[in-house]
Structure formats: C-alpha cells, structure tokens
Amino acid sequence: MAAPALPLYGYQKRWLLDRSRFKIGMFARQTGKTFTTTLEIVDDAFEAEARGGRARWVVLSRGERQAKEAMDEGIKRHARAYDVALDAIESEYRAEDGTRYAMFEVALPGGSRISALPANPDTARGFSGNVFLDEFAFHADSRKIWAALFPVISAGYKLRVTSTPNGKANKFYDLMTAAGDTWSRHVVDIHQAVADGLPRDIEQLRAGLGDDDIWNQEYLLQWADEASAWLPYDLINAVEHDQAGKPEHYQGGPCFVGVDIGTRRDLFVIWVLEQVGDVLWTREVIARQRIKFAEQDALLDDVFRRYKVVRANMDQTGLGEKPVEDAKRRHGEYTVEGVIFTLPNKLTLATVGKQVFEDRRIRIPLGDKDLRADLHKLKRETSATGASRFVADSDSAGHADRTWACFLAINASGEKVQPAAGHTIDPDSAQSAPEAAHGRPRVSMYRRVA
C-alpha cells in the first residue's frame, strides 16, 4: 500500500484495513469518511492491477456536487499520491427513461475504472461492480436505491456504505440497526475521533454550534428522533419489567387510570397503574382501534370492576365530552376527572410523566414493541415565539395515544381534589393544580379545596 495523501487517524486506519465484503460506517461530521473510503477504492484498484487484474468501482453520492467532490478531492487526490497515471473523463449517464446525469470517471492504466455520479434508482441499477454509497442516509429514495442496487453487487462485489445519521426513515438506519453479523459496522463519534488523533476542540465546537439536537445527531451520532424524543429509549428501558402489564399480578392496592379517547384513526387506550409503595406498577394497558363509544364504556366499566380505582383521568377534549360525562355518572363525580388537552395542560402532563420515568417510579411492560414506539415518538417542539407544543407521528401503532393515557394515569395518582360549587373552567385557559402527591404538579378540571 502506498502512503496516503494525508496521514490517517486510528479510526481511519481501522476502516481502511477492514476488507469485509459488506462494510458500513457511521461517522461524525467532517471526520474524513469519504476521504478514507475513496482511498480504499484507489488502493483496491492499484492492488488489482498489480496482480494483473482490474477493478470496477462506482461511487453513488447524494448529488452531482458531492459526486464531483468525491472524485476530485478523493479519487484523483489519492491516485496522485500513488503516482498513477489516469485518464479523467466527464460524461453523461442516460437512464432508461432518457434522464441524463453528470458522471465523473477515471481510468487507470491497467483498465480499472472508477465512476462517481448522483444516486437514484436508475443509476444504482445501471452498473455492475463494487459500490460506495456516500452519505447514504441523505439519499432521496434510499430504499428504492437499495432495492435497485443490491442485485447489481450480488455477484461477489464489495459494498461500502457511510453516513452521519438522518433520522430513522431511511435504509441507512435499517442497515445500522439490523441484527446479525453480515455487516461489518464502524461507529465513530466526535469523542472517538478526537481520542484517535483528530485535532478538534469538542467544547468549542459544541458551544459554537449552539444547538443540542444538531450536536447530538451530527457529532454524537444519535438518530434525530432519538435526540428530540421526550422519552428517550434509555428512560423507557430503565423502567421496563417483565412482571408489569400483567393483570394477574394485581395486589389489590389503590389504582389510578388514564383514558385517551379515540374513535377512528387514533387508538382508544386505558392505562391502569397500581401504587405499590412509592412505585406505580402498570397492571394493564388496553388499546383498541375503531370501536364504538358503547364498547369503550364497557371496557372502562370492566376496569372499575376488576381494580380498586381511586381516580381516573380522561381526555375530555372534543369527542371526550360525552364519555367523561357518562363515566362521571356511572363511577362518581369525584372519581372521574376530565382533562382538556390545552397546551398548558399537555405540558404539565408530559413534564410530570417524564419526571416519574426519570425517578424510576413507574414500571411498564417489558419488550412491548408498539408500546415502546408509542412512548418514544412524542416530541417537544418550540415555536418562533418560544411556545412549546408536543407532536407525534401517526402510524399503525398509534399517535402517542398510549403515552397520553400513561401520563393521565400518572396525573390521576396525584393529590385528591374536589370540585368547587359552581366552578367552571374555560377550556382554553385550563391550568394545572399547584401541587400533587409526592410534590408533583397535577392537571385537574377542578380547583383544590383548601
């Protein structure tokens, strides 16, 4: 191997020397992932020609500019370091539908060729050879590119994939988190890169950036939605227990219930917590979709029959008005409370709920995939005016409906309140009660009795 154009750091050497057929790397920004991979490509072509053979490599980049940079700042630069004569060619690649893409190529004296061009399903399908997917998490239609590409490299060719994270809605995330050892995976965050010799002032970079979410994704390699999740997976993992979520383990103690109302697309959820000492144990989570109000009433009545329910908090927003009114009539005005999901109320519910998770004072079912996804999908956003709101992606697993039912149940476990005679609250200005059991704030439709 000839000397590289620039000295390599430890993590770059490990990447370069790993000659696995399928290799994927997640690197912090500006740590040289494209530089090192293009060095491997040139080195591979040089070795092939030294043996009397030839190599074929294709670099698929996010766009035309990135493809040109990979060629000029990577391939050509390393070829010069090898003192290898090459022919540089700029041409067009024409897809089957007639679309034309800029293509940058070099040809080595022994017949090896290296091409770089923008990635899309058409260009991925058009070549047979070894492939480098550069910044793959940012490729448009990454899953379609993957479907078109993989048959191309199936005849024994090598595949290199690098990127920084870009959320979970892409094929790079799938590859980095898949089970099994087919792929050789490298992960190099900014701390690892600096430990291996990269000259960067980490604290200065972070202070200059001034955005924790961007820092967490671009430099600490957290998936974007993990960085902004209200309940990160480490909080969820810490309170999971294999005895939680099983009604048969109910000990007969006081229970608190949260109910999130849903009719069509969203889920109807009942979350039951039993207080055991200072820990709230999940005894049952009931989630149903597209059921009638009569069925919802029957499910809630069954919960009241099987558990000693001290208090139930129900979502009274919109369609929740009548279910709350009916539940009060059946189970008591002081036992059932309606909570309207105003921005202040949701902030209090979410804040109290997160605190209970952080204090490890709740237990939730272990390994429930839909439940974990639901708890994790809630995110807090801040508008230009500084106002906070909570958002969650909607999918087949729900719309954070279980999360809000959980937070309502936690809220119900707070200090008991009673309605004041003739007291009404404007739904747009509902406020949280100042205190709760265990010193926690609590949302209520009622004011506390002194």
JSON list of C-alpha atoms in Angstrom, two decimals, residues 260-382:
[
{"chain": "A", "resi": 260, "resn": "ASP", "atom": "CA", "xyz": [-57.14, 8.58, 26.00]},
{"chain": "A", "resi": 261, "resn": "ILE", "atom": "CA", "xyz": [-60.23, 8.85, 23.81]},
{"chain": "A", "resi": 262, "resn": "GLY", "atom": "CA", "xyz": [-60.00, 7.75, 20.18]},
{"chain": "A", "resi": 263, "resn": "THR", "atom": "CA", "xyz": [-62.62, 6.75, 17.65]},
{"chain": "A", "resi": 264, "resn": "ARG", "atom": "CA", "xyz": [-61.44, 6.42, 14.07]},
{"chain": "A", "resi": 265, "resn": "ARG", "atom": "CA", "xyz": [-57.74, 6.60, 13.27]},
{"chain": "A", "resi": 266, "resn": "ASP", "atom": "CA", "xyz": [-56.41, 7.11, 16.80]},
{"chain": "A", "resi": 267, "resn": "LEU", "atom": "CA", "xyz": [-56.43, 4.46, 19.50]},
{"chain": "A", "resi": 268, "resn": "PHE", "atom": "CA", "xyz": [-58.71, 4.28, 22.50]},
{"chain": "A", "resi": 269, "resn": "VAL", "atom": "CA", "xyz": [-56.40, 3.48, 25.43]},
{"chain": "A", "resi": 270, "resn": "ILE", "atom": "CA", "xyz": [-56.92, 2.66, 29.09]},
{"chain": "A", "resi": 271, "resn": "TRP", "atom": "CA", "xyz": [-53.77, 2.58, 31.25]},
{"chain": "A", "resi": 272, "resn": "VAL", "atom": "CA", "xyz": [-54.06, 1.11, 34.76]},
{"chain": "A", "resi": 273, "resn": "LEU", "atom": "CA", "xyz": [-51.45, 1.85, 37.45]},
{"chain": "A", "resi": 274, "resn": "GLU", "atom": "CA", "xyz": [-51.36, 0.24, 40.90]},
{"chain": "A", "resi": 275, "resn": "GLN", "atom": "CA", "xyz": [-49.48, 2.03, 43.64]},
{"chain": "A", "resi": 276, "resn": "VAL", "atom": "CA", "xyz": [-47.14, -0.35, 45.48]},
{"chain": "A", "resi": 277, "resn": "GLY", "atom": "CA", "xyz": [-45.08, 1.59, 47.98]},
{"chain": "A", "resi": 278, "resn": "ASP", "atom": "CA", "xyz": [-43.77, 4.59, 46.06]},
{"chain": "A", "resi": 279, "resn": "VAL", "atom": "CA", "xyz": [-43.78, 2.83, 42.68]},
{"chain": "A", "resi": 280, "resn": "LEU", "atom": "CA", "xyz": [-46.60, 2.93, 40.13]},
{"chain": "A", "resi": 281, "resn": "TRP", "atom": "CA", "xyz": [-46.87, -0.52, 38.55]},
{"chain": "A", "resi": 282, "resn": "THR", "atom": "CA", "xyz": [-48.59, -0.86, 35.21]},
{"chain": "A", "resi": 283, "resn": "ARG", "atom": "CA", "xyz": [-51.16, -3.60, 35.64]},
{"chain": "A", "resi": 284, "resn": "GLU", "atom": "CA", "xyz": [-52.83, -3.35, 32.25]},
{"chain": "A", "resi": 285, "resn": "VAL", "atom": "CA", "xyz": [-52.76, -1.37, 29.03]},
{"chain": "A", "resi": 286, "resn": "ILE", "atom": "CA", "xyz": [-55.88, -1.74, 26.90]},
{"chain": "A", "resi": 287, "resn": "ALA", "atom": "CA", "xyz": [-55.60, -0.37, 23.35]},
{"chain": "A", "resi": 288, "resn": "ARG", "atom": "CA", "xyz": [-58.37, -0.62, 20.76]},
{"chain": "A", "resi": 289, "resn": "GLN", "atom": "CA", "xyz": [-58.93, 1.00, 17.39]},
{"chain": "A", "resi": 290, "resn": "ARG", "atom": "CA", "xyz": [-62.20, 1.93, 15.69]},
{"chain": "A", "resi": 291, "resn": "ILE", "atom": "CA", "xyz": [-64.51, 0.77, 18.46]},
{"chain": "A", "resi": 292, "resn": "LYS", "atom": "CA", "xyz": [-67.83, 2.37, 19.35]},
{"chain": "A", "resi": 293, "resn": "PHE", "atom": "CA", "xyz": [-68.38, 4.52, 22.42]},
{"chain": "A", "resi": 294, "resn": "ALA", "atom": "CA", "xyz": [-70.52, 1.75, 23.94]},
{"chain": "A", "resi": 295, "resn": "GLU", "atom": "CA", "xyz": [-67.55, -0.63, 23.70]},
{"chain": "A", "resi": 296, "resn": "GLN", "atom": "CA", "xyz": [-65.28, 1.98, 25.26]},
{"chain": "A", "resi": 297, "resn": "ASP", "atom": "CA", "xyz": [-67.72, 2.38, 28.14]},
{"chain": "A", "resi": 298, "resn": "ALA", "atom": "CA", "xyz": [-67.85, -1.38, 28.65]},
{"chain": "A", "resi": 299, "resn": "LEU", "atom": "CA", "xyz": [-64.05, -1.65, 28.77]},
{"chain": "A", "resi": 300, "resn": "LEU", "atom": "CA", "xyz": [-63.80, 1.14, 31.32]},
{"chain": "A", "resi": 301, "resn": "ASP", "atom": "CA", "xyz": [-66.59, -0.36, 33.45]},
{"chain": "A", "resi": 302, "resn": "ASP", "atom": "CA", "xyz": [-64.73, -3.68, 33.45]},
{"chain": "A", "resi": 303, "resn": "VAL", "atom": "CA", "xyz": [-61.58, -1.94, 34.69]},
{"chain": "A", "resi": 304, "resn": "PHE", "atom": "CA", "xyz": [-63.54, -0.37, 37.54]},
{"chain": "A", "resi": 305, "resn": "ARG", "atom": "CA", "xyz": [-64.97, -3.81, 38.36]},
{"chain": "A", "resi": 306, "resn": "ARG", "atom": "CA", "xyz": [-61.59, -5.58, 38.46]},
{"chain": "A", "resi": 307, "resn": "TYR", "atom": "CA", "xyz": [-59.47, -2.90, 40.16]},
{"chain": "A", "resi": 308, "resn": "LYS", "atom": "CA", "xyz": [-59.87, -0.58, 43.14]},
{"chain": "A", "resi": 309, "resn": "VAL", "atom": "CA", "xyz": [-59.85, 2.62, 41.13]},
{"chain": "A", "resi": 310, "resn": "VAL", "atom": "CA", "xyz": [-59.19, 5.65, 43.33]},
{"chain": "A", "resi": 311, "resn": "ARG", "atom": "CA", "xyz": [-59.21, 8.11, 40.46]},
{"chain": "A", "resi": 312, "resn": "ALA", "atom": "CA", "xyz": [-59.45, 8.11, 36.69]},
{"chain": "A", "resi": 313, "resn": "ASN", "atom": "CA", "xyz": [-58.31, 10.94, 34.44]},
{"chain": "A", "resi": 314, "resn": "MET", "atom": "CA", "xyz": [-59.94, 11.02, 31.00]},
{"chain": "A", "resi": 315, "resn": "ASP", "atom": "CA", "xyz": [-59.21, 13.03, 27.89]},
{"chain": "A", "resi": 316, "resn": "GLN", "atom": "CA", "xyz": [-62.17, 15.41, 27.70]},
{"chain": "A", "resi": 317, "resn": "THR", "atom": "CA", "xyz": [-61.03, 17.18, 24.52]},
{"chain": "A", "resi": 318, "resn": "GLY", "atom": "CA", "xyz": [-63.55, 17.30, 21.67]},
{"chain": "A", "resi": 319, "resn": "LEU", "atom": "CA", "xyz": [-65.26, 13.91, 21.43]},
{"chain": "A", "resi": 320, "resn": "GLY", "atom": "CA", "xyz": [-64.30, 13.20, 25.03]},
{"chain": "A", "resi": 321, "resn": "GLU", "atom": "CA", "xyz": [-67.00, 15.44, 26.50]},
{"chain": "A", "resi": 322, "resn": "LYS", "atom": "CA", "xyz": [-69.78, 12.85, 26.49]},
{"chain": "A", "resi": 323, "resn": "PRO", "atom": "CA", "xyz": [-67.66, 9.83, 27.55]},
{"chain": "A", "resi": 324, "resn": "VAL", "atom": "CA", "xyz": [-66.40, 11.82, 30.53]},
{"chain": "A", "resi": 325, "resn": "GLU", "atom": "CA", "xyz": [-69.91, 12.94, 31.45]},
{"chain": "A", "resi": 326, "resn": "ASP", "atom": "CA", "xyz": [-71.20, 9.37, 31.22]},
{"chain": "A", "resi": 327, "resn": "ALA", "atom": "CA", "xyz": [-68.27, 7.97, 33.21]},
{"chain": "A", "resi": 328, "resn": "LYS", "atom": "CA", "xyz": [-68.87, 10.51, 35.98]},
{"chain": "A", "resi": 329, "resn": "ARG", "atom": "CA", "xyz": [-72.48, 9.40, 36.20]},
{"chain": "A", "resi": 330, "resn": "ARG", "atom": "CA", "xyz": [-71.53, 5.72, 36.42]},
{"chain": "A", "resi": 331, "resn": "HIS", "atom": "CA", "xyz": [-68.47, 5.93, 38.67]},
{"chain": "A", "resi": 332, "resn": "GLY", "atom": "CA", "xyz": [-68.72, 9.17, 40.58]},
{"chain": "A", "resi": 333, "resn": "GLU", "atom": "CA", "xyz": [-68.13, 12.87, 40.08]},
{"chain": "A", "resi": 334, "resn": "TYR", "atom": "CA", "xyz": [-65.08, 12.89, 42.31]},
{"chain": "A", "resi": 335, "resn": "THR", "atom": "CA", "xyz": [-63.55, 9.67, 41.00]},
{"chain": "A", "resi": 336, "resn": "VAL", "atom": "CA", "xyz": [-63.60, 10.56, 37.31]},
{"chain": "A", "resi": 337, "resn": "GLU", "atom": "CA", "xyz": [-61.94, 13.75, 36.15]},
{"chain": "A", "resi": 338, "resn": "GLY", "atom": "CA", "xyz": [-61.85, 15.19, 32.66]},
{"chain": "A", "resi": 339, "resn": "VAL", "atom": "CA", "xyz": [-58.69, 16.86, 31.39]},
{"chain": "A", "resi": 340, "resn": "ILE", "atom": "CA", "xyz": [-58.84, 19.10, 28.35]},
{"chain": "A", "resi": 341, "resn": "PHE", "atom": "CA", "xyz": [-55.69, 18.94, 26.24]},
{"chain": "A", "resi": 342, "resn": "THR", "atom": "CA", "xyz": [-54.75, 22.60, 26.15]},
{"chain": "A", "resi": 343, "resn": "LEU", "atom": "CA", "xyz": [-51.10, 23.45, 25.58]},
{"chain": "A", "resi": 344, "resn": "PRO", "atom": "CA", "xyz": [-50.50, 24.28, 29.28]},
{"chain": "A", "resi": 345, "resn": "ASN", "atom": "CA", "xyz": [-52.21, 21.07, 30.41]},
{"chain": "A", "resi": 346, "resn": "LYS", "atom": "CA", "xyz": [-50.28, 18.89, 27.96]},
{"chain": "A", "resi": 347, "resn": "LEU", "atom": "CA", "xyz": [-47.02, 20.49, 29.08]},
{"chain": "A", "resi": 348, "resn": "THR", "atom": "CA", "xyz": [-47.81, 19.72, 32.72]},
{"chain": "A", "resi": 349, "resn": "LEU", "atom": "CA", "xyz": [-48.92, 16.16, 31.96]},
{"chain": "A", "resi": 350, "resn": "ALA", "atom": "CA", "xyz": [-45.78, 15.49, 29.92]},
{"chain": "A", "resi": 351, "resn": "THR", "atom": "CA", "xyz": [-43.46, 17.12, 32.45]},
{"chain": "A", "resi": 352, "resn": "VAL", "atom": "CA", "xyz": [-44.90, 15.19, 35.39]},
{"chain": "A", "resi": 353, "resn": "GLY", "atom": "CA", "xyz": [-44.87, 11.97, 33.37]},
{"chain": "A", "resi": 354, "resn": "LYS", "atom": "CA", "xyz": [-41.26, 12.36, 32.32]},
{"chain": "A", "resi": 355, "resn": "GLN", "atom": "CA", "xyz": [-40.22, 13.12, 35.91]},
{"chain": "A", "resi": 356, "resn": "VAL", "atom": "CA", "xyz": [-41.78, 9.87, 37.09]},
{"chain": "A", "resi": 357, "resn": "PHE", "atom": "CA", "xyz": [-39.85, 7.98, 34.39]},
{"chain": "A", "resi": 358, "resn": "GLU", "atom": "CA", "xyz": [-36.63, 9.76, 35.34]},
{"chain": "A", "resi": 359, "resn": "ASP", "atom": "CA", "xyz": [-37.17, 8.96, 39.04]},
{"chain": "A", "resi": 360, "resn": "ARG", "atom": "CA", "xyz": [-37.76, 5.29, 38.13]},
{"chain": "A", "resi": 361, "resn": "ARG", "atom": "CA", "xyz": [-41.09, 5.38, 39.99]},
{"chain": "A", "resi": 362, "resn": "ILE", "atom": "CA", "xyz": [-43.07, 3.59, 37.31]},
{"chain": "A", "resi": 363, "resn": "ARG", "atom": "CA", "xyz": [-42.89, 0.09, 35.85]},
{"chain": "A", "resi": 364, "resn": "ILE", "atom": "CA", "xyz": [-44.06, -0.68, 32.33]},
{"chain": "A", "resi": 365, "resn": "PRO", "atom": "CA", "xyz": [-44.29, -3.93, 30.31]},
{"chain": "A", "resi": 366, "resn": "LEU", "atom": "CA", "xyz": [-41.01, -5.36, 29.07]},
{"chain": "A", "resi": 367, "resn": "GLY", "atom": "CA", "xyz": [-40.36, -5.63, 25.34]},
{"chain": "A", "resi": 368, "resn": "ASP", "atom": "CA", "xyz": [-43.73, -4.43, 24.03]},
{"chain": "A", "resi": 369, "resn": "LYS", "atom": "CA", "xyz": [-42.66, -3.12, 20.63]},
{"chain": "A", "resi": 370, "resn": "ASP", "atom": "CA", "xyz": [-45.75, -0.99, 19.94]},
{"chain": "A", "resi": 371, "resn": "LEU", "atom": "CA", "xyz": [-45.75, 0.44, 23.43]},
{"chain": "A", "resi": 372, "resn": "ARG", "atom": "CA", "xyz": [-42.07, 1.36, 23.24]},
{"chain": "A", "resi": 373, "resn": "ALA", "atom": "CA", "xyz": [-42.54, 3.02, 19.87]},
{"chain": "A", "resi": 374, "resn": "ASP", "atom": "CA", "xyz": [-45.56, 4.95, 21.15]},
{"chain": "A", "resi": 375, "resn": "LEU", "atom": "CA", "xyz": [-43.75, 6.23, 24.24]},
{"chain": "A", "resi": 376, "resn": "HIS", "atom": "CA", "xyz": [-40.73, 7.21, 22.16]},
{"chain": "A", "resi": 377, "resn": "LYS", "atom": "CA", "xyz": [-42.49, 9.04, 19.34]},
{"chain": "A", "resi": 378, "resn": "LEU", "atom": "CA", "xyz": [-43.65, 12.03, 21.43]},
{"chain": "A", "resi": 379, "resn": "LYS", "atom": "CA", "xyz": [-41.51, 15.09, 20.74]},
{"chain": "A", "resi": 380, "resn": "ARG", "atom": "CA", "xyz": [-41.48, 18.61, 22.08]},
{"chain": "A", "resi": 381, "resn": "GLU", "atom": "CA", "xyz": [-41.20, 21.46, 19.60]},
{"chain": "A", "resi": 382, "resn": "THR", "atom": "CA", "xyz": [-40.68, 25.14, 20.28]}
]
